[in-house]
XYZ file of C-alpha atoms in Angstrom:
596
model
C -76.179 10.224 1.797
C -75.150 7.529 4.441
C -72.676 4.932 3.181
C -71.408 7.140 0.914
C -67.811 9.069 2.388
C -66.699 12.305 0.335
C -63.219 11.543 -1.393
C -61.316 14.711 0.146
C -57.275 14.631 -0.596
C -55.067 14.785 2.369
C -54.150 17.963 3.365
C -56.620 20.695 2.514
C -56.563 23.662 0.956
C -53.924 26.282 2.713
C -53.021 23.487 4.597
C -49.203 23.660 3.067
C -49.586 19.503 3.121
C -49.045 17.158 -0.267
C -49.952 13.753 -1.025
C -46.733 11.986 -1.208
C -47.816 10.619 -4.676
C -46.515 7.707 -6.192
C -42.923 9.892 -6.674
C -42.679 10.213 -3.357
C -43.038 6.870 -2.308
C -40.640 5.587 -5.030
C -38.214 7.882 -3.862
C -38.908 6.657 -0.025
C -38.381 3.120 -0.991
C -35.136 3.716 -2.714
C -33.979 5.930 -0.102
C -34.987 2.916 2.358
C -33.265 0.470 0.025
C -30.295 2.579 0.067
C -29.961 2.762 3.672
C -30.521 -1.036 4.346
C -27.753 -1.521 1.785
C -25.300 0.869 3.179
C -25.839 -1.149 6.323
C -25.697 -4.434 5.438
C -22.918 -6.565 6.771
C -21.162 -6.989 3.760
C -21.098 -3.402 2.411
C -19.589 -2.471 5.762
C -17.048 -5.564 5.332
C -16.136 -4.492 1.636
C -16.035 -1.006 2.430
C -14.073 -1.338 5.510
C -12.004 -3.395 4.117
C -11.514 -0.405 1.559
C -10.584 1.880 4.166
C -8.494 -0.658 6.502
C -6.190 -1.391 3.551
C -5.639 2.219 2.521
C -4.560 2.946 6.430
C -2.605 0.051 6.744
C -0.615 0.041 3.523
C 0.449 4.000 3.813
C 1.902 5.416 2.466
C 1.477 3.536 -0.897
C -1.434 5.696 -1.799
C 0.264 9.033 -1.366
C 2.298 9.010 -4.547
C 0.782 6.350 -6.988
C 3.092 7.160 -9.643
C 5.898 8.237 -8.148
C 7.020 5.371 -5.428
C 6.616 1.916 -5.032
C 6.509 -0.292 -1.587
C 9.394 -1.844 -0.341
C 12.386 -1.316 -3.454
C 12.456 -0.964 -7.323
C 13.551 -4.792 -7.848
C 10.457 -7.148 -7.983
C 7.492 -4.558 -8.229
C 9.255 -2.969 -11.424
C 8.971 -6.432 -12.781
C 5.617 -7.109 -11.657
C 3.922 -3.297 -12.823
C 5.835 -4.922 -16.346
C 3.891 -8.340 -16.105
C 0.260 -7.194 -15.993
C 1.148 -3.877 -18.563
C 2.484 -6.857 -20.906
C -0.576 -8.871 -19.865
C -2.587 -6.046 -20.944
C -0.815 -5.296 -24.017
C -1.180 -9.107 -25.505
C -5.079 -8.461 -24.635
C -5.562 -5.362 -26.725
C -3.417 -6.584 -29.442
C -2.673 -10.297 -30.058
C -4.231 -12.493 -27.150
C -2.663 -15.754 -28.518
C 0.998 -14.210 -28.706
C 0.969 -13.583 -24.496
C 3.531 -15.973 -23.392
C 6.302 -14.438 -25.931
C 6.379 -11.127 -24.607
C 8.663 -8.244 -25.708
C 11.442 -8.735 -23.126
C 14.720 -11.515 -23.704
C 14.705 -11.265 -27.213
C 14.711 -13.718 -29.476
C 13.566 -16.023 -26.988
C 9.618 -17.361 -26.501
C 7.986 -18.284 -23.861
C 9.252 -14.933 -21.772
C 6.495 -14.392 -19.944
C 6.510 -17.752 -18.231
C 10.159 -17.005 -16.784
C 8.550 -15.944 -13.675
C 5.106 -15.876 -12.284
C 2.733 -13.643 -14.182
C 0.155 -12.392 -12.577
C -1.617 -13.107 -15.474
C -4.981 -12.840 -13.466
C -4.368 -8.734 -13.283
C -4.288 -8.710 -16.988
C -7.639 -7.161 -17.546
C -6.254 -4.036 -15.531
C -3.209 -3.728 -17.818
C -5.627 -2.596 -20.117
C -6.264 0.820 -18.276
C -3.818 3.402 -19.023
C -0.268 3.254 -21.414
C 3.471 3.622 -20.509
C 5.848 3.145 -17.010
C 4.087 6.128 -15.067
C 0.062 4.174 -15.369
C 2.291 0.802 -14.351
C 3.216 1.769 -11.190
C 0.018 3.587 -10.612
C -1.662 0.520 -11.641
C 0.681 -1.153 -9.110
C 0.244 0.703 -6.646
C -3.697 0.521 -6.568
C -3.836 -3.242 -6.910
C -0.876 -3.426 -4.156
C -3.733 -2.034 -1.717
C -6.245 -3.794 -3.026
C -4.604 -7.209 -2.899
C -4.773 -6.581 1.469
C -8.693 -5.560 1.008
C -9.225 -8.760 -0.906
C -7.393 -11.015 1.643
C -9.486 -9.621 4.921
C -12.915 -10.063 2.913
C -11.936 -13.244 1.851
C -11.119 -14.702 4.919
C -13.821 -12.808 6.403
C -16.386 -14.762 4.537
C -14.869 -18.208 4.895
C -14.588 -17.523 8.724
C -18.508 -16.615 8.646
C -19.598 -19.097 6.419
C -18.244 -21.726 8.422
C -20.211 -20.199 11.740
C -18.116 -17.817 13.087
C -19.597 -14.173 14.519
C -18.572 -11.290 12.893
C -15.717 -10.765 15.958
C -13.934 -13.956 14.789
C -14.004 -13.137 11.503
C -12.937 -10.215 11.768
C -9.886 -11.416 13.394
C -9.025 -14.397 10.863
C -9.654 -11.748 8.338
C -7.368 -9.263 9.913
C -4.763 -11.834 10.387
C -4.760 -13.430 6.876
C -4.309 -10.068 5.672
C -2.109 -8.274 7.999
C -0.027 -11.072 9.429
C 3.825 -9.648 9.957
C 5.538 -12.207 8.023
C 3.443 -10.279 4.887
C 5.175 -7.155 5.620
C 8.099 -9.110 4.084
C 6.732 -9.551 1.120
C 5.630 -5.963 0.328
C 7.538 -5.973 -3.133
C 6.052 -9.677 -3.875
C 2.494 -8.673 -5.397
C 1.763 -12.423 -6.263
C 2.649 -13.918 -2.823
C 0.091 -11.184 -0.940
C -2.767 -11.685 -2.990
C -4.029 -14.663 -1.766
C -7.465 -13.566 -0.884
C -8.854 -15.530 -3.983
C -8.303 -18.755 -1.945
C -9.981 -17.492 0.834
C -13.042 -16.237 -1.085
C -13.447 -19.219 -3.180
C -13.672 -21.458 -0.292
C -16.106 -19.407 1.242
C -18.178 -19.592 -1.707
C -17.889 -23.387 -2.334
C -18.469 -23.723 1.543
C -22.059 -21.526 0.826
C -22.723 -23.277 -2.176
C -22.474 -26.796 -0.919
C -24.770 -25.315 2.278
C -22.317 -26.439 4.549
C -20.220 -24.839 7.728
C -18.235 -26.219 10.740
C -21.066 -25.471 12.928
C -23.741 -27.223 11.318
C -22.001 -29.602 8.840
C -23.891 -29.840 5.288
C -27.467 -28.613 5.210
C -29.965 -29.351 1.722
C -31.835 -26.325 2.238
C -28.955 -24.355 2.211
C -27.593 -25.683 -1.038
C -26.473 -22.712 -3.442
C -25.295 -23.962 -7.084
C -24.560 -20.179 -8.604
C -22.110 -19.811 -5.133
C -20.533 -22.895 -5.706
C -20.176 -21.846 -9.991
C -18.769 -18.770 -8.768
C -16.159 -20.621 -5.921
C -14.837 -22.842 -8.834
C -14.062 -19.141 -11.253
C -12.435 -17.442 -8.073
C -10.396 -20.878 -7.667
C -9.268 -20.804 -11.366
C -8.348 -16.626 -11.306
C -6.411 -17.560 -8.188
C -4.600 -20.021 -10.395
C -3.638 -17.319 -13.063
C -1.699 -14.862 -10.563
C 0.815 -17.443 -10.549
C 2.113 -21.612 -9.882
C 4.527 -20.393 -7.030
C 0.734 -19.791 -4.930
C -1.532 -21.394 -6.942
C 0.527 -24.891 -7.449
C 0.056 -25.888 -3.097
C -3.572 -24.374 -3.634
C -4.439 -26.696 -6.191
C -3.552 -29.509 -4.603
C -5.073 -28.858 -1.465
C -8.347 -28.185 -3.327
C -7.904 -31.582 -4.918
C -7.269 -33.035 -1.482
C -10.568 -31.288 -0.361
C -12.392 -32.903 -3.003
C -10.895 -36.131 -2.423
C -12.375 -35.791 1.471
C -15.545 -34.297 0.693
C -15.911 -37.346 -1.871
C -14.754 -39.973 1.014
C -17.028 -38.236 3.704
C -19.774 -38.849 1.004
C -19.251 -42.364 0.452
C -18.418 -42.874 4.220
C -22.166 -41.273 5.326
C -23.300 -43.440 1.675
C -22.112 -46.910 3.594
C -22.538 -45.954 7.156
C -26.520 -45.718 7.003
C -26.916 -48.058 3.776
C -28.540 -45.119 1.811
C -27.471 -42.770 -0.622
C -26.958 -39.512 0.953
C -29.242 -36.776 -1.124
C -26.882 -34.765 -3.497
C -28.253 -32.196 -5.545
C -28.069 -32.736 -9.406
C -27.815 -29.359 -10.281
C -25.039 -28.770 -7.949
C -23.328 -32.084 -9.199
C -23.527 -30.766 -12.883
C -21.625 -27.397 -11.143
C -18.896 -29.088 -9.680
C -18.609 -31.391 -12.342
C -18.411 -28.478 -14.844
C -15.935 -26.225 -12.171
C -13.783 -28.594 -11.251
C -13.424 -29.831 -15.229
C -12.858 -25.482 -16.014
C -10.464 -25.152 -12.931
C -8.467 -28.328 -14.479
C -7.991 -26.865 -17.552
C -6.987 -23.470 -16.794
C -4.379 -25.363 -14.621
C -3.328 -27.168 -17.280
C -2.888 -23.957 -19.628
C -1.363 -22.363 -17.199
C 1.192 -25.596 -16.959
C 2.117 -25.547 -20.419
C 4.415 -22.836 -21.307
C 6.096 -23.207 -18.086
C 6.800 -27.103 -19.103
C 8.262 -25.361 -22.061
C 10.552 -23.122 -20.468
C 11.986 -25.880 -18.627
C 12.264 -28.161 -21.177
C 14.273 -25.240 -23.113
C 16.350 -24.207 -20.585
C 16.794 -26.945 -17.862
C 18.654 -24.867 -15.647
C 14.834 -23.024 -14.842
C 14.337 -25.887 -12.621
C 14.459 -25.730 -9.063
C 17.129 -28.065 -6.984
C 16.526 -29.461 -3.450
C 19.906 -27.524 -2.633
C 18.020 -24.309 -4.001
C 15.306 -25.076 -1.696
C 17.166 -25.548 1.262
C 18.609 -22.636 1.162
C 15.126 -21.325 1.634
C 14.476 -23.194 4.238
C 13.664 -21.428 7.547
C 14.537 -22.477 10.781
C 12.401 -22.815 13.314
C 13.080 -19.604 15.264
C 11.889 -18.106 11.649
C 8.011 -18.412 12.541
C 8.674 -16.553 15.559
C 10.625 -13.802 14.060
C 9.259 -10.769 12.480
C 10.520 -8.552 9.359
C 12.521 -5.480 9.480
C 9.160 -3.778 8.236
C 7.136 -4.129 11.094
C 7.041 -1.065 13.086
C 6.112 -3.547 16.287
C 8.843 -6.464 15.590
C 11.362 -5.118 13.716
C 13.404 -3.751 15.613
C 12.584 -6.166 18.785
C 13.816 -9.022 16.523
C 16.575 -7.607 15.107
C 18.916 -10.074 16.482
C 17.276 -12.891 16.085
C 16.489 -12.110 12.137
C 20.728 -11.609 11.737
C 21.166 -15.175 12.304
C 18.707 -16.136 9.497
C 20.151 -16.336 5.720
C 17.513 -15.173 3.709
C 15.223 -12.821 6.053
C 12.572 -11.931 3.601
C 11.475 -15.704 3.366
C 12.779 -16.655 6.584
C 10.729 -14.050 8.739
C 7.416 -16.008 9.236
C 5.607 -14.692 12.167
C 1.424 -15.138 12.076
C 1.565 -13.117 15.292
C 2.011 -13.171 18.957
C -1.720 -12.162 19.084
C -2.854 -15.009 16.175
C -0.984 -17.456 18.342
C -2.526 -16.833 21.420
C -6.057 -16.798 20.776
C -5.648 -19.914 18.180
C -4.027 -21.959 20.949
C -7.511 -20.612 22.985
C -9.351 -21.868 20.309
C -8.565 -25.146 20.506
C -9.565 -25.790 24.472
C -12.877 -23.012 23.955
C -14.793 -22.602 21.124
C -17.916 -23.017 18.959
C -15.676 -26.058 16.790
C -16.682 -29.161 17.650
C -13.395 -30.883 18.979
C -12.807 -32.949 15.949
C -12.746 -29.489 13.927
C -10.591 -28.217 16.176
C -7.951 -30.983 15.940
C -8.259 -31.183 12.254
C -7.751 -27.281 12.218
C -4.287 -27.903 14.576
C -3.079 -30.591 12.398
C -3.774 -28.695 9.163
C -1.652 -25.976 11.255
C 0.833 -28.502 12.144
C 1.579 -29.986 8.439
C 1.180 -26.572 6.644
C 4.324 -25.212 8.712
C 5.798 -28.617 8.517
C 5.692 -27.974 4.373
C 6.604 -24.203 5.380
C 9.825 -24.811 7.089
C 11.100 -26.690 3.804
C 14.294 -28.729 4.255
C 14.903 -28.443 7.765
C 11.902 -30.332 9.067
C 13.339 -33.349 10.344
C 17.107 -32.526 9.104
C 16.348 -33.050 5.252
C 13.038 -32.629 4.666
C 11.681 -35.913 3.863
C 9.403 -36.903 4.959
C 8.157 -33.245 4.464
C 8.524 -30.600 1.528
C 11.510 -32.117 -0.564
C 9.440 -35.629 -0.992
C 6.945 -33.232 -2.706
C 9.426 -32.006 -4.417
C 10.957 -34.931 -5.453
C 7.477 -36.958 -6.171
C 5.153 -34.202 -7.081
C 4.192 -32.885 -10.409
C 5.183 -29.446 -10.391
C 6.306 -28.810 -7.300
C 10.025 -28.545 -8.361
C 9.014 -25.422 -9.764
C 8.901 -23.731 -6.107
C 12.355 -22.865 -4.111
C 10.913 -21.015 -1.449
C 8.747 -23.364 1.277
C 8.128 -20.492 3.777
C 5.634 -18.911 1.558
C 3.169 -21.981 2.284
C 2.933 -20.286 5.899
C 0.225 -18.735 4.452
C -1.955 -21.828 5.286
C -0.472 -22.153 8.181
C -2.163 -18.518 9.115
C -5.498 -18.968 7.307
C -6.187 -21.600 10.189
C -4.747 -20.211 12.874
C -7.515 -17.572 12.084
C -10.013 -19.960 12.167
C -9.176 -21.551 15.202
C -9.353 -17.960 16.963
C -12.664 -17.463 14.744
C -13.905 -20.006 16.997
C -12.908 -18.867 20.460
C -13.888 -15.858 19.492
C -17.586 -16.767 18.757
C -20.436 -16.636 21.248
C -24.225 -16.840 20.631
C -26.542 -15.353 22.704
C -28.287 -18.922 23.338
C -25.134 -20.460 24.535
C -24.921 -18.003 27.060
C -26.053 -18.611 30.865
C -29.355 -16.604 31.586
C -27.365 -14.193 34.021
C -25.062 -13.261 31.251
C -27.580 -12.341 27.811
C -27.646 -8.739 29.464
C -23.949 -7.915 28.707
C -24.104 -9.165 25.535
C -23.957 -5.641 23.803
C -20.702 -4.772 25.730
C -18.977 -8.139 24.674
C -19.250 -7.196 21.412
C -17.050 -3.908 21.900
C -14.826 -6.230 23.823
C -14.297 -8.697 21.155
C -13.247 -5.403 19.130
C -10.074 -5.770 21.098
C -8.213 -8.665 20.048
C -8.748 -7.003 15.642
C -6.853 -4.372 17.419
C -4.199 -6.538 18.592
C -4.097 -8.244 15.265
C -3.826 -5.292 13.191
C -1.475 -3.647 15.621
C 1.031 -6.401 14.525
C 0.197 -5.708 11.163
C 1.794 -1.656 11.136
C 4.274 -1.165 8.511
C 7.312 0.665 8.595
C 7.908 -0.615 4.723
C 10.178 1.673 2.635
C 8.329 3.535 -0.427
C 11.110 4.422 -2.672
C 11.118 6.925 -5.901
C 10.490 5.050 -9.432
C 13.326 5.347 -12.010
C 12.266 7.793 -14.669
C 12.472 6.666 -17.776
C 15.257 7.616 -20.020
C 15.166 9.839 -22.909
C 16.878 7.886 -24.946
C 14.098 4.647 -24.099
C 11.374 7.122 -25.627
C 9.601 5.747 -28.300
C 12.529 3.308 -28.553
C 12.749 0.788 -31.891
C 13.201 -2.615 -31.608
C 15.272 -5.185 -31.401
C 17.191 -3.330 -28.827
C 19.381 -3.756 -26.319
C 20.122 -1.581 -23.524
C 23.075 -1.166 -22.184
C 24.840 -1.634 -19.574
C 23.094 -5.190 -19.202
C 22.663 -7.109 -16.131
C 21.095 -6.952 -12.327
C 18.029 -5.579 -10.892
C 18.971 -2.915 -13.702
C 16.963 -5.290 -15.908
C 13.916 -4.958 -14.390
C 13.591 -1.160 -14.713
C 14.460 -1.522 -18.694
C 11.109 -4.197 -18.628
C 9.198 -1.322 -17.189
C 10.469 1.278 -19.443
C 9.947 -1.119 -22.064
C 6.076 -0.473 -21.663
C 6.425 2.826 -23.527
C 5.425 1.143 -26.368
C 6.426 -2.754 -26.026
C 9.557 -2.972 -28.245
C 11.309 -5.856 -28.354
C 14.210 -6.118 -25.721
C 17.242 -8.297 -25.054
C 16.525 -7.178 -21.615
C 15.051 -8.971 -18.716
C 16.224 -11.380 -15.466
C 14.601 -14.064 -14.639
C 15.245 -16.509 -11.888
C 18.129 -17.891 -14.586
C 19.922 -16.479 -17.215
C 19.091 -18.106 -21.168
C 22.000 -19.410 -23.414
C 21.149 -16.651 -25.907
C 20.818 -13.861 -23.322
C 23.993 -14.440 -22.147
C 25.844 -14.542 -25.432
C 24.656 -11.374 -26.317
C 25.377 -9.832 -23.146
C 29.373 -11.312 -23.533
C 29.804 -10.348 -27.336
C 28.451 -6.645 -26.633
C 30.915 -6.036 -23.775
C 33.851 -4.164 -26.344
C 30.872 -2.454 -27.817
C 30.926 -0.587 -29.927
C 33.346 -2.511 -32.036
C 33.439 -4.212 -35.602
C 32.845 -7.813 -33.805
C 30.673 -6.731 -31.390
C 28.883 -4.782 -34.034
C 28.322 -7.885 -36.418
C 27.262 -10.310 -33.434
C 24.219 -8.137 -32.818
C 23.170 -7.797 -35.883
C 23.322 -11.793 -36.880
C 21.196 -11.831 -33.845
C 18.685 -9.581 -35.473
C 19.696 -6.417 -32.965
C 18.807 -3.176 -34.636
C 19.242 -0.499 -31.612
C 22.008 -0.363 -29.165
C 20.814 2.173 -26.334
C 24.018 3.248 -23.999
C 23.002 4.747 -20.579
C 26.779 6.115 -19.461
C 24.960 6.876 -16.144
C 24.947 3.687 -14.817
C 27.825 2.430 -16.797
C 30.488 2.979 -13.742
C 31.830 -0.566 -12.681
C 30.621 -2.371 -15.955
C 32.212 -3.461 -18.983
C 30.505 -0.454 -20.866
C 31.916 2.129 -18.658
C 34.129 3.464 -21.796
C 32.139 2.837 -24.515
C 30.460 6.184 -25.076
C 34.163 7.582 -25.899
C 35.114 4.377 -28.418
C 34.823 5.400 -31.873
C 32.614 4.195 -34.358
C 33.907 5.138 -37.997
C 33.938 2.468 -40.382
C 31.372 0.263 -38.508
C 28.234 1.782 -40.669
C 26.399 2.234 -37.787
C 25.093 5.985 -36.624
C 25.192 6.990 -32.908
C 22.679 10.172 -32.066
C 22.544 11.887 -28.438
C 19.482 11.863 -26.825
C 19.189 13.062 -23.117
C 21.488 11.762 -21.459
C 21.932 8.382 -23.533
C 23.253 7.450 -26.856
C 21.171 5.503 -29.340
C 23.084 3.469 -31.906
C 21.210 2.554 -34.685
C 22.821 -0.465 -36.596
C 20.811 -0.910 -39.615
C-alpha cells in the first residue's frame, strides 16, 4: 500500500549487525562524557598537578613510612600535630587545644602552629608509622594544591593557560620553598591562591575585563570564603598576613564600589544574593579567626615569654642579597650560591629566591602584557611592599616604617618572628605579572601572525620549563626514629628521659601510639613547669627526684640510656633504686620506672 513503509530493523537477518538499543547508546554517552571529562582543562590541571608534584618532590614518595623530607626536627612535630588533631576528633573534639604533650599544662596545642586544617586526615590510620605516611602524602600534596591554586587565580583573572601555568609553577616550585621542605605549614599556601580564584569567579570579575553581572557566581564566592577560613586553620604564622590582606581587599573592593557609586551618581548593580554570601563568609571567616585567636591569646597571657620581640625578629631579618640567593636544596642554586648563603645568619629563612626565570619574565610583564598598565603597576607595588614586609627589620635600617610598625601596632602580628616567609606574596605576583606577558589571544594578533599560533603555544611551554627547572630538589630524605620498646603502649603521666632538644619532638611522635600524657614537647619557649620538672629529674632516680614527680602527678619515668651520652641522665640506669618504692622493668633497650 503506498504511504505505508514496512518497519524492518536495521541490520537483517545474517547480516551479523545489532541495533545499538537504548544500552548501547547509554553506554556511548557515558563513554563520550567520560572522554570530554578526561579532557577538560581542569582534570588535566588537577591531574597534572598530581603527577608534577610526585616528580618534583622525589623522593618523598618512595618510602612513605620510612623517611621524611629535609630532617627529623619540625616534620616529627608536625606528623604529631594533625595525629593529635585527629585524635581530639575521634574522641573529645572540645578537649583539642590541651593535647597530650607538656604535661600538666593546657593549651599545648597552641604552642606552635597546628595545622589544625589537616585534622580530618589524622583520622586515617593509628600510631608513628601512619604519621609520617600521612606526612608524607600531604607533604606532596601541599605542592599540587599550590600550582592549581595559582593556576586558577592566574586564569580567572584572564590569563591563557601558558601564564598560568607559569604563576602556578612558580608559586609552587619557587627555590626559596625548597627551604622550607621540613615546614609543612609554610608550603601549603595553595588555599590562598584557590580562594581568591574563587571569590574572583564568584564576584564575575578578572583583570582583563574588570567586574561583569552576568558572570556573577554566589556558590563560587560561598566556597572562596570556606577555602579562606581552612587556610586560616593550618596556622596564624600564614594565615595572620593573609587575613589582613583579605580585609584590605575588601576594604578596596568596598571603596572601588562607592567610588563607581559617586562617580556616575547611581548605584552600581550588586547582586543580593551574592551580598547575603559575602555578608555570611566574611561573618564565618571572622569567627573562625577569632577561634583560632583564642587559645593562642591564652598561651601568651600564661607564659609571656611566647611572645615574639622585635630583637627576635631581626634576627630573621634577611638582607637584601637574601632574595637573590637560593637554598642548599636546590640542585640548580645550591651549590652556585654557596658563598653568598655563608654570609647569611639564618639560611633557611634568609634564602628567598622567586627565581632568575620568575624575575625575568615578571619584569617583561610589566612593559608587555594583556594587564592594563594600572594592573600592572598595582601588581609591581604589591611586589614592592610584600618584600618590603619580607625583608623584616632591615628595610630601611630598623624596619619602621615597614614590618616592625606592624609588629609594634598590629593585633597579632607579634606572634610572627620570621618576615621572610611573607615572600610568598611577593611570588604569587610576580607570577601574575609573567601570567600576563605570557598571554596572547588570537584576536590581538596581526593577520600575518594567527597561522603560527599552534607553534606559540609549544613555545610558551618553555619558560614552565625554566620555572620548574629552578624548582629541582636535592632535599635530604632522612630515616624516621623507630619507636622505642619501652614507649609501647606507654602509661601516662610520663616522662621520658633524657629530656630536652629536637629529642622532644620524636617523643611527640612516639607519643601517638596511643596519646598518653607526656611531660615532653618543645615549643618555640620552654614553660615554668616544664622546666622544673626537667631540673628536679636530673639525679633521677633519687628519693627527691622521686617525690618531685610524683607531687607533679608523674606516674612513669621511661629512661632511653641510648641517647643519654652528654646529658645529666647518662648514669642513671646504674643508680640504685631500693628504698624509693618505685619498680624499674627492662624493656628493649629502655627502662620503665613505674612510680605508683
Amino acid at each position: 500500500m503506498r504511504g505505508v513503509r514496512e518497519a524492518v530493523p536495521v541490520g537483517g537477518a545474517g547480516s551479523g549487525v545489532r541495533a545499538a538499543g537504548p544500552r548501547g547508546t547509554v553506554l556511548r554517552g557515558v563513554l563520550s562524557a567520560g572522554g570530554r571529562l578526561a579532557r577538560h582543562e581542569w582534570t588535566v590541571a588537577v591531574v597534572g598537578s598530581l603527577v608534577l608534584a610526585a616528580a618534583m618532590t622525589w623522593p618523598t614518595l618512595r618510602d612513605i613510612t620510612g623517611t621524611l623530607p629535609q630532617d627529623t626536627g619540625d616534620p616529627t612535630l608536625q606528623a604529631w600535630q594533625i595525629a593529635w588533631g585527629g585524635h581530639a576528633l575521634r574522641t573529645d573534639p572540645t578537649r583539642v587545644w590541651h593535647s597530650n604533650t607538656f604535661f600538666p599544662e593546657p593549651y599545648s596545642y597552641a604552642y606552635s602552629d597546628t595545622l589544625l586544617g589537616f585534622a580530618p586526615a589524622g583520622l586515617l590510620g593509628a600510631g608513628p608509622v601512619a604519621a609520617v605516611a600521612r606526612y608524607n602524602l600531604l607533604y606532596v600534596l601541599v605542592h599540587a594544591l599550590a600550582f592549581v591554586g595559582a593556576y586558577a587565580l592566574s586564569r580567572q583573572l584572564g590569563a591563557g593557560r601558558a601564564g598560568a601555568a607559569v604563576a602556578g609553577a612558580s608559586f609552587a616550585y619557587a627555590p626559596w620553598k625548597l627551604a622550607q621542605a621540613g615546614h609543612l605549614h609554610v608550603l601549603c599556601v595553595g588555599g590562598i591562591a584557590l580562594s581568591l580564584a574563587m571569590l574572583a569567579r564568584g564576584h564575575g570579575w578578572s583583570l582583563r575585563r574588570g567586574p561583569r553581572r552576568g558572570r556573577v557566581r554566589v556558590g563560587w564566592a560561598a566556597a572562596g570564603w570556606l577555602v579562606a577560613a581552612w587556610q586560616v586553620t593550618l596556622g596564624f604564622g600564614i594565615g595572620l598576613p593573609f587575613a589582613y590582606a583579605l580585609g584590605l581587599l575588601c576594604l578596596g573592593a568596598a571603596g572601588g564600589y562607592g567610588w563607581s557609586w559617586w562617580r556616575r551618581r547611581t548605584r552600581p548593580a550588586f547582586p543580593r544574593a551574592l551580598l547575603l554570601a559575602d555578608l555570611a563568609g566574611a561573618t564565618a571567616f571572622a569567627g573562625v579567626t577569632l577561634l583560632m585567636a583564642a587559645p593562642y591569646l591564652e598561651v601568651v597571657a600564661r607564659h609571656p615569654a611566647g611572645r615574639r620581640t622585635v630583637a627576635q625578629v631581626a634576627m630573621f631579618s634577611p638582607p637584601p642579597r637574601g632574595f637573590l640567593t637560593g637554598p642548599p636544596e636546590s640542585w640548580l642554586w645550591g651549590d652556585a650560591h654557596a658563598v653568598a648563603r655563608a654570609a647569611l645568619g639564618f639560611p633557611t629563612e634568609m634564602t628567598l629566591l622567586p627565581g632568575m626565570a620568575l624575575l625575568g619574565l615578571a619584569v617583561a610583564g610589566l612593559f608587555f602584557s594583556v594587564w592594563r598598565i594600572r594592573y600592572r603597576v598595582a601588581l609591581g607595588a604589591g611586589v614592592l611592599v610584600s618584600a618590603g614586609l619580607a625583608a623584616g627589620a632591615t628595610l630601611g635600617g630598623d624596619g619602621d616604617p615597614g614590618y616592625v610598625t606592624l609588629v609594634r601596632h598590629v593585633p597579632g602580628w607579634d606572634a610572627i618572628r620570621t618576615p621572610g616567609r611573607l615572600v610568598l606574596w611577593t611570588t604569587l605576583l610576580l607570577g601574575i605579572l609573567a601570567a600576563g606577558a605570557l598571554t596572547v589571544h588570537r584576536s590581538e594578533l596581526p593577520p600575518g601572525a594567527r597561522g603560527w599560533r599552534r607553534w606559540a603555544r609549544w613555545v610558551l611551554v618553555l619558560p614552565v620549563l625554566l620555572v620548574l627547572l629552578e624548582g629541582v630538589n636535592r632535599t635530604p630524605h632522612v630515616p624516621v626514629p623507630a619507636e622505642p620498646a619501652a614507649l609501647r603502649g606507654l602509661a601516662g603521666p610520663a616522662l621520658v628521659l633524657p629530656s630536652g632538644g629536637t629529642r622532644e619532638f620524636h617523643v611527640m611522635l612516639w607519643s601517638t601510639d596511643g596519646f598518653p600524657r607526656v611531660v615532653n614537647g618543645l615549643a618555640s619557649f620552654t614553660p615554668a613547669s616544664q622546666e622544673r620538672i626537667r631540673t628536679a629529674s636530673e639525679s633521677f632516680p633519687d628519693a627527691a627526684s622521686v617525690a618531685y614527680l610524683r607531687a607533679s602527678g608523674v606516674r612513669t619515668v621511661v629512661l632511653l640510656p641510648g641517647y643519654a651520652a652528654g646529658t645529666p641522665w647518662r648514669e642513671a640506669a646504674d643508680r640504685p633504686v631500693d628504698g624509693l618504692g618505685i619498680r624499674r622493668e627492662a624493656v628493649g633497650d629502655g627502662l620503665v620506672f613505674r612510680l605508683d
